[in-house]
Amino acid sequence: MLRPPWVVLRTYATDDHTNITPAIISKLGIQLHSQPGHPLTTVKNLVESQFSDYAHLSSFSPLVTPAKNFDELSFPPDHPGRAVTDSYYVNRGLMLRTHTSAHEVEVFAQGHDKWLLTADVYRRDEIDASHFPVFHQMEGARLFPTGSRGLQELKKDNAILEKALSLENIKIEDNTSITPENPYQDVHDPYEAQAVTTNLKLSLNALMLRLFAGAGGISRQNPLHVRWIEAFFPFTSPSYEVEVFFQGKWLEILGCGVVRHSTLDRANIHGKIGWAFGLGLERIAMILYSIPDIRLFWSNDARFLSQFTPGKISTFQPYSKYPPCYKDVSFWLPPTGLHDNDVCDLVRVVAEDFAENVERTDSFSHPKTKRNSVCYRINYRSLSNAEANEIHSRVKSRLVEQFGVEIR
Ligand code: DAH
């Protein structure tokens, strides 16, 4: 696999902050979200298709300064996320980004007004079925000019989005309000801030539809439920979280808000106002594909990746933790011969679902005796080798008993 240039090993100074481990280093540059057919890639593409006229960015190095990850986004100096217990540090001056927001200032400074950015992010955390120290996020943002030109653009866009959403099977629960804890920013014209907040909500409701409307029997009678909740992020105000009701539970999907003026100031962007969001790809992919364990995304087992079609969401088919286990059986056929299907049926009876595949791999006719010999290869799944051997020997005895074959 070709790894991006910043993975090329360099020697970095270490200090009292260094806590990056070989296991984490081994994940750098793998870019699961760019592997064709990988569920993370398909979900990423789905989000990109919803924002098709945005810049789609994905090649930023995960190594960032703490200034970029935290200070540029107005995180206070004592924010717990900065602790070595929560984040991975190469040294005091260099860390692995903990969120895609770390690139906001950089991307705004490049002049992008509408963009999506996909990347691997790193957080020290327990490891279980839903937590892994490396996961993937997408950041999205849109800026509008301040003043009448921006307002015009906002009004037009909001009207289009509102109309489109009104025709869809979606029910939006939004009891949020502007409060002293979650205010419009002083520097903003409240009328403009309101129009941007509305645009944020409409745009993300449309994204929720794009992601979830195809799954789980959404209909007129059973619309998609989306819920808006007030939140706090140091780099947005007002701030929100979006949840979706799916298979009986409210699931947190993303964080978002109106971009802090100071963020745009740092990017040297003036006369603009806009929104941003950040979502976790694994969470969404686990829901859409029914993938039960976050560690499966990293699987090198061909049975993981090979079951997915690029661009198509399908239900994950669990497989055993044991590798495929092939056993051969060769025998002389009885004079009456034997059909492949007879062999398959016999294997099915003896091995039940443990035999995943039966294949005739050889046939041979003895030149003198004219006797015919065949070889079948059986792939036993969900079994240890010892268990497979046991079942395989029962298959052999049964072939002798039932069809009078002579095992070679
Ligand atoms: N970076 C936040 C996180 O990882 C998510 C987020 C919240 C991104 C609000 C945003 C935003 O762009 O506006 O939890």
Coordinates of C-alpha atoms and ligand atoms in Angstrom, one line a residue:
M1 CA 0.0 0.0 0.0
L2 CA 1.2 3.4 -0.9
R3 CA 1.3 5.6 2.2
P4 CA 1.2 9.4 2.1
P5 CA 4.5 11.2 2.3
W6 CA 4.1 12.4 5.9
V7 CA 4.2 8.8 7.1
V8 CA 7.8 8.4 6.0
L9 CA 9.5 7.7 9.2
R10 CA 11.3 10.6 10.7
T11 CA 12.9 11.0 14.0
Y12 CA 11.1 13.2 16.3
A13 CA 12.4 14.5 19.6
T14 CA 10.6 12.9 22.6
D15 CA 9.9 14.6 25.9
D16 CA 7.7 14.2 29.0
H17 CA 4.6 14.4 26.8
T18 CA 5.5 11.6 24.4
N19 CA 2.9 8.9 24.7
I20 CA 2.3 7.7 21.1
T21 CA 2.6 3.9 20.8
P22 CA 3.8 1.6 18.0
A23 CA 0.2 0.3 17.7
I24 CA -1.0 3.8 17.0
I25 CA 1.9 4.6 14.7
S26 CA 1.0 1.5 12.6
K27 CA -2.4 3.1 11.8
L28 CA -0.9 6.3 10.4
G29 CA -1.6 6.7 6.7
I30 CA -3.8 3.6 6.3
Q31 CA -6.7 5.9 5.2
L32 CA -9.5 3.4 5.5
H33 CA -11.9 6.1 4.2
S34 CA -10.2 5.8 0.8
Q35 CA -10.3 2.0 0.4
P36 CA -12.8 1.2 -2.4
G37 CA -15.9 -0.6 -1.0
H38 CA -14.9 0.0 2.6
P39 CA -18.1 1.0 4.5
L40 CA -16.4 4.2 5.7
T41 CA -15.6 5.1 2.1
T42 CA -19.2 4.5 1.0
V43 CA -20.6 6.6 3.9
K44 CA -18.1 9.3 3.1
N45 CA -19.2 9.3 -0.5
L46 CA -22.8 9.5 0.6
V47 CA -22.1 12.6 2.6
E48 CA -20.1 14.1 -0.3
S49 CA -22.9 13.4 -2.7
Q50 CA -25.2 15.5 -0.5
F51 CA -22.7 18.4 -0.7
S52 CA -21.7 17.8 -4.3
D53 CA -20.7 21.4 -5.0
Y54 CA -18.4 21.6 -2.0
A55 CA -14.6 21.1 -2.1
H56 CA -13.9 17.5 -1.0
L57 CA -10.6 17.4 0.9
S58 CA -8.9 14.4 2.5
S59 CA -5.1 14.6 2.4
F60 CA -4.2 16.4 5.6
S61 CA -1.5 15.0 7.9
P62 CA -2.7 13.8 11.3
L63 CA 0.3 15.4 12.9
V64 CA -0.7 18.8 14.1
T65 CA 0.5 21.3 16.7
P66 CA -1.6 21.6 19.9
A67 CA -2.1 25.2 18.8
K68 CA -3.9 24.0 15.7
N69 CA -5.9 21.3 17.4
F70 CA -7.0 23.5 20.4
D71 CA -5.8 27.2 20.5
E72 CA -6.9 28.2 17.0
L73 CA -10.4 26.9 18.0
S74 CA -10.5 28.9 21.2
F75 CA -10.2 25.9 23.6
P76 CA -9.2 27.2 27.0
P77 CA -5.7 26.4 28.3
D78 CA -7.0 24.0 30.9
H79 CA -9.3 22.0 28.6
P80 CA -9.3 18.3 29.6
G81 CA -8.8 17.2 26.0
R82 CA -5.3 18.6 26.1
A83 CA -4.2 16.2 28.8
V84 CA -1.7 13.4 27.9
T85 CA -4.3 11.0 29.3
D86 CA -6.8 12.0 26.6
S87 CA -4.7 12.7 23.5
Y88 CA -1.6 11.3 21.7
Y89 CA 1.5 13.4 21.7
V90 CA 4.7 12.9 19.7
N91 CA 6.1 15.6 22.0
R92 CA 4.9 18.8 23.6
G93 CA 4.8 20.6 20.3
L94 CA 3.3 17.9 18.1
M95 CA 0.2 15.7 18.5
L96 CA -2.2 13.6 16.6
R97 CA -5.3 15.6 15.8
T98 CA -8.3 14.7 18.0
H99 CA -10.9 16.0 15.6
T100 CA -11.1 17.3 12.0
S101 CA -12.0 20.7 13.3
A102 CA -8.2 21.1 13.7
H103 CA -8.1 22.0 10.0
E104 CA -10.8 24.6 10.0
V105 CA -8.5 27.7 10.1
E106 CA -6.2 26.2 7.5
V107 CA -9.0 25.4 5.1
F108 CA -10.8 28.7 5.5
A109 CA -7.4 30.5 5.0
Q110 CA -7.1 28.6 1.7
G111 CA -10.2 30.5 0.6
H112 CA -12.7 27.6 0.6
D113 CA -16.3 28.8 1.3
K114 CA -18.0 25.4 1.0
W115 CA -15.9 22.4 2.0
L116 CA -15.9 18.9 3.4
L117 CA -12.8 17.3 5.0
T118 CA -12.4 13.6 5.8
A119 CA -9.7 12.3 8.1
D120 CA -8.6 9.8 10.7
V121 CA -8.6 11.2 14.3
Y122 CA -7.0 9.9 17.4
R123 CA -8.1 9.9 21.1
R124 CA -6.9 7.9 24.0
D125 CA -9.8 5.9 25.2
E126 CA -10.8 2.5 26.4
I127 CA -11.1 -0.2 23.7
D128 CA -14.4 -1.9 23.4
A129 CA -17.0 -2.7 20.7
S130 CA -17.8 1.0 20.2
H131 CA -14.5 2.7 21.1
F132 CA -11.2 2.6 19.2
P133 CA -8.3 5.1 19.6
V134 CA -8.4 5.8 15.9
F135 CA -11.6 6.7 14.1
H136 CA -12.8 8.9 11.3
Q137 CA -14.5 12.2 11.1
M138 CA -15.9 14.5 8.4
E139 CA -15.9 18.2 8.9
G140 CA -18.1 20.4 6.7
A141 CA -18.5 24.1 6.5
R142 CA -20.2 26.8 4.5
L143 CA -19.6 30.6 4.6
F144 CA -21.7 33.4 3.3
P145 CA -20.8 37.0 2.7
T146 CA -22.2 39.3 5.4
G147 CA -24.6 42.0 4.3
S148 CA -27.4 42.0 1.8
R149 CA -25.7 39.7 -0.7
G150 CA -25.3 37.0 1.9
L151 CA -28.8 37.4 3.2
Q152 CA -30.2 37.1 -0.3
E153 CA -28.2 33.9 -0.9
L154 CA -29.3 32.5 2.5
K155 CA -33.0 33.4 2.0
K156 CA -33.0 31.7 -1.4
D157 CA -31.2 28.6 -0.2
N158 CA -33.3 28.3 2.9
A159 CA -36.5 28.5 0.8
I160 CA -35.3 25.7 -1.5
L161 CA -34.3 23.5 1.3
E162 CA -37.4 24.1 3.3
K163 CA -39.6 23.2 0.3
A164 CA -37.6 20.0 -0.4
L165 CA -37.8 18.9 3.2
S166 CA -41.5 19.5 3.5
L167 CA -42.0 16.8 0.8
E168 CA -40.0 14.2 2.6
N169 CA -40.7 11.6 5.3
I170 CA -38.9 13.5 8.1
K171 CA -40.1 14.7 11.5
I172 CA -37.9 17.3 13.1
E173 CA -38.0 17.9 16.8
D174 CA -36.4 21.2 17.6
N175 CA -37.0 22.8 21.0
T176 CA -33.8 24.8 21.0
S177 CA -33.7 28.5 21.5
I178 CA -31.2 31.3 21.7
T179 CA -30.2 31.7 25.3
P180 CA -27.4 33.5 27.2
E181 CA -25.7 30.1 27.4
N182 CA -26.0 29.5 23.7
P183 CA -26.2 32.9 22.1
Y184 CA -25.7 34.5 18.8
Q185 CA -22.3 36.1 18.7
D186 CA -22.0 39.8 19.7
V187 CA -20.2 40.6 16.5
H188 CA -23.0 39.2 14.3
D189 CA -26.1 40.9 13.1
P190 CA -28.8 38.7 14.9
Y191 CA -30.9 38.7 11.7
E192 CA -27.9 37.2 9.7
A193 CA -27.0 34.8 12.5
Q194 CA -30.5 33.6 12.5
A195 CA -30.6 33.0 8.8
V196 CA -27.2 31.1 9.0
T197 CA -28.5 29.0 11.9
T198 CA -31.6 28.2 9.8
N199 CA -29.4 27.2 6.9
L200 CA -27.3 25.0 9.1
K201 CA -30.4 23.2 10.4
L202 CA -32.0 22.7 7.0
S203 CA -28.7 21.6 5.4
L204 CA -28.1 19.0 8.1
N205 CA -31.7 17.8 8.2
A206 CA -31.3 17.1 4.5
L207 CA -28.1 15.2 5.2
M208 CA -29.8 13.1 7.8
L209 CA -32.4 12.2 5.2
R210 CA -29.8 11.3 2.7
L211 CA -28.0 9.0 5.2
F212 CA -30.9 7.4 7.0
A213 CA -34.1 7.6 4.8
G214 CA -33.0 4.5 2.8
A215 CA -32.6 2.4 5.9
G216 CA -35.0 1.0 8.5
G217 CA -38.4 1.2 6.8
I218 CA -38.9 5.0 6.7
S219 CA -42.3 5.9 5.2
R220 CA -45.1 8.5 5.4
Q221 CA -46.5 6.7 8.4
N222 CA -43.1 6.1 9.9
P223 CA -41.0 9.2 9.2
L224 CA -37.3 9.7 10.1
H225 CA -37.1 11.4 13.5
V226 CA -34.4 14.0 13.9
R227 CA -33.8 15.9 17.1
W228 CA -31.9 19.1 17.7
I229 CA -30.3 19.6 21.1
E230 CA -28.4 22.6 22.5
A231 CA -24.7 21.9 23.0
F232 CA -21.5 23.7 23.7
F233 CA -18.3 23.8 21.6
P234 CA -15.5 26.3 22.1
F235 CA -15.4 27.2 18.4
T236 CA -19.1 27.7 17.6
S237 CA -22.0 29.7 19.0
P238 CA -24.8 28.9 18.9
S239 CA -23.9 25.1 19.1
Y240 CA -26.0 22.0 18.6
E241 CA -26.0 18.3 18.5
V242 CA -28.2 16.3 16.1
E243 CA -29.7 12.9 17.1
V244 CA -31.6 10.4 15.0
F245 CA -34.2 7.9 16.3
F246 CA -33.1 4.6 14.9
Q247 CA -34.1 1.1 15.8
G248 CA -35.7 2.2 19.0
K249 CA -32.9 4.5 20.3
W250 CA -31.8 8.2 19.9
L251 CA -28.4 8.2 18.4
E252 CA -26.0 11.1 18.5
I253 CA -24.8 11.8 15.0
L254 CA -23.0 15.1 14.9
G255 CA -22.0 18.4 16.5
C256 CA -22.4 21.7 14.7
G257 CA -22.8 25.4 15.1
V258 CA -22.2 28.9 13.8
V259 CA -18.5 29.4 13.4
R260 CA -16.9 31.6 15.9
H261 CA -15.8 35.0 14.5
S262 CA -12.4 34.5 16.0
T263 CA -11.8 31.3 13.9
L264 CA -12.4 33.3 10.7
D265 CA -10.3 36.1 12.0
R266 CA -7.4 33.7 12.5
A267 CA -7.8 32.5 8.9
N268 CA -7.7 36.1 7.8
I269 CA -11.3 35.9 6.5
H270 CA -13.3 39.0 6.9
G271 CA -16.9 40.0 6.0
K272 CA -18.2 36.4 6.2
I273 CA -20.4 34.3 8.4
G274 CA -21.1 30.6 8.3
W275 CA -21.7 27.3 9.9
A276 CA -19.7 24.1 10.5
F277 CA -20.3 20.5 11.6
G278 CA -18.3 17.4 12.5
L279 CA -19.6 13.8 12.3
G280 CA -18.1 10.4 13.2
L281 CA -18.1 8.0 10.2
E282 CA -17.8 4.8 12.2
R283 CA -21.0 5.5 14.2
I284 CA -23.0 6.1 11.1
A285 CA -21.5 3.1 9.2
M286 CA -22.1 0.8 12.2
I287 CA -25.8 1.8 12.2
L288 CA -26.3 1.6 8.5
Y289 CA -24.5 -1.7 8.0
S290 CA -25.4 -3.3 11.4
I291 CA -21.7 -3.7 12.1
P292 CA -21.5 -4.7 15.7
D293 CA -17.9 -3.9 16.6
I294 CA -15.8 -0.9 15.7
R295 CA -12.7 -3.1 15.4
L296 CA -14.1 -4.8 12.4
F297 CA -13.4 -1.7 10.2
W298 CA -9.7 -2.5 10.7
S299 CA -10.0 -6.2 9.8
N300 CA -7.6 -7.6 7.3
D301 CA -9.8 -10.7 6.8
A302 CA -11.0 -10.8 3.2
R303 CA -14.4 -11.8 4.5
F304 CA -14.9 -8.3 5.8
L305 CA -14.1 -6.1 2.8
S306 CA -15.2 -8.6 0.1
Q307 CA -18.8 -8.6 1.3
F308 CA -19.3 -5.0 0.4
T309 CA -20.1 -3.4 -2.9
P310 CA -18.7 0.1 -3.5
G311 CA -21.4 2.7 -3.1
K312 CA -24.0 0.2 -1.7
I313 CA -25.1 -0.1 1.9
S314 CA -25.7 -3.7 2.8
T315 CA -26.2 -5.6 6.1
F316 CA -23.0 -7.0 7.5
Q317 CA -22.8 -10.8 7.5
P318 CA -21.0 -11.9 10.6
Y319 CA -18.3 -14.5 10.2
S320 CA -16.3 -16.6 12.6
K321 CA -13.1 -15.5 14.2
Y322 CA -11.5 -18.6 12.8
P323 CA -9.8 -18.4 9.4
P324 CA -11.2 -20.5 6.6
C325 CA -10.4 -24.1 7.1
Y326 CA -10.0 -26.3 3.9
K327 CA -10.2 -30.1 4.1
D328 CA -9.9 -32.4 1.1
V329 CA -11.4 -35.8 0.5
S330 CA -10.5 -38.1 -2.4
F331 CA -12.2 -41.3 -3.2
W332 CA -12.9 -43.9 -5.9
L333 CA -16.4 -43.6 -7.2
P334 CA -18.8 -46.5 -7.0
P335 CA -19.4 -48.1 -10.4
T336 CA -22.8 -46.3 -10.6
G337 CA -21.1 -43.0 -10.3
L338 CA -22.0 -40.1 -8.0
H339 CA -23.4 -36.6 -8.7
D340 CA -21.8 -33.5 -7.2
N341 CA -25.1 -32.6 -5.6
D342 CA -25.2 -36.0 -3.8
V343 CA -21.9 -35.2 -2.2
C344 CA -23.0 -31.6 -1.3
D345 CA -26.2 -32.9 0.3
L346 CA -24.3 -35.4 2.3
V347 CA -21.9 -32.7 3.5
R348 CA -24.8 -30.5 4.4
V349 CA -26.4 -33.2 6.5
V350 CA -23.2 -34.1 8.4
A351 CA -21.6 -30.6 8.7
E352 CA -24.7 -28.5 8.7
D353 CA -23.9 -24.8 8.3
F354 CA -20.3 -25.3 9.2
A355 CA -19.5 -26.2 5.6
E356 CA -19.5 -23.0 3.8
N357 CA -18.4 -24.3 0.4
V358 CA -17.9 -27.6 -1.3
E359 CA -16.0 -27.7 -4.5
R360 CA -14.8 -30.6 -6.8
T361 CA -11.1 -29.8 -7.3
D362 CA -10.1 -32.9 -9.3
S363 CA -11.4 -35.9 -11.3
F364 CA -9.3 -38.7 -12.6
S365 CA -9.8 -41.9 -14.6
H366 CA -7.4 -44.8 -14.0
P367 CA -6.0 -45.7 -17.5
K368 CA -5.9 -49.5 -16.7
T369 CA -8.7 -50.2 -14.2
K370 CA -10.9 -47.5 -15.7
R371 CA -12.0 -46.6 -12.2
N372 CA -12.9 -43.0 -11.5
S373 CA -11.5 -40.9 -8.7
V374 CA -12.6 -37.5 -7.5
C375 CA -11.4 -35.0 -5.0
Y376 CA -13.6 -32.5 -3.1
R377 CA -12.4 -29.5 -1.1
I378 CA -14.7 -28.5 1.8
N379 CA -14.3 -25.1 3.5
Y380 CA -15.4 -25.5 7.1
R381 CA -16.1 -22.1 8.7
S382 CA -16.9 -21.2 12.4
L383 CA -14.7 -24.0 13.5
S384 CA -11.3 -24.7 15.0
N385 CA -9.1 -27.0 13.1
A386 CA -9.7 -29.8 15.6
E387 CA -13.5 -29.4 15.3
A388 CA -13.2 -29.4 11.5
N389 CA -11.1 -32.6 11.5
E390 CA -13.8 -34.3 13.6
I391 CA -16.6 -33.3 11.3
H392 CA -14.5 -34.1 8.2
S393 CA -13.9 -37.7 9.4
R394 CA -17.6 -38.1 9.9
V395 CA -18.2 -36.8 6.3
K396 CA -15.7 -39.5 5.0
S397 CA -17.4 -42.4 7.0
R398 CA -20.7 -41.3 5.8
L399 CA -19.6 -41.2 2.1
V400 CA -18.5 -44.8 2.5
E401 CA -21.6 -46.0 4.3
Q402 CA -24.1 -44.1 2.1
F403 CA -22.5 -44.4 -1.4
G404 CA -20.0 -47.2 -1.1
V405 CA -17.1 -45.0 -2.2
E406 CA -13.5 -46.1 -1.5
I407 CA -11.5 -43.4 0.3
R408 CA -8.0 -43.0 -1.1
Ligands
DAH1 N1 -15.0 18.6 16.6 C1 -16.2 18.2 17.4 C2 -15.9 16.9 18.0 O1 -15.1 16.2 17.6 C3 -17.4 18.2 16.5 C4 -17.9 19.5 16.0 C5 -18.7 20.3 16.7 C6 -17.4 20.0 14.7 C7 -19.2 21.5 16.2 C8 -17.8 21.2 14.3 C9 -18.7 21.9 15.0 O2 -17.5 21.7 13.1 O3 -19.2 23.1 14.5 O4 -16.6 16.5 19.0

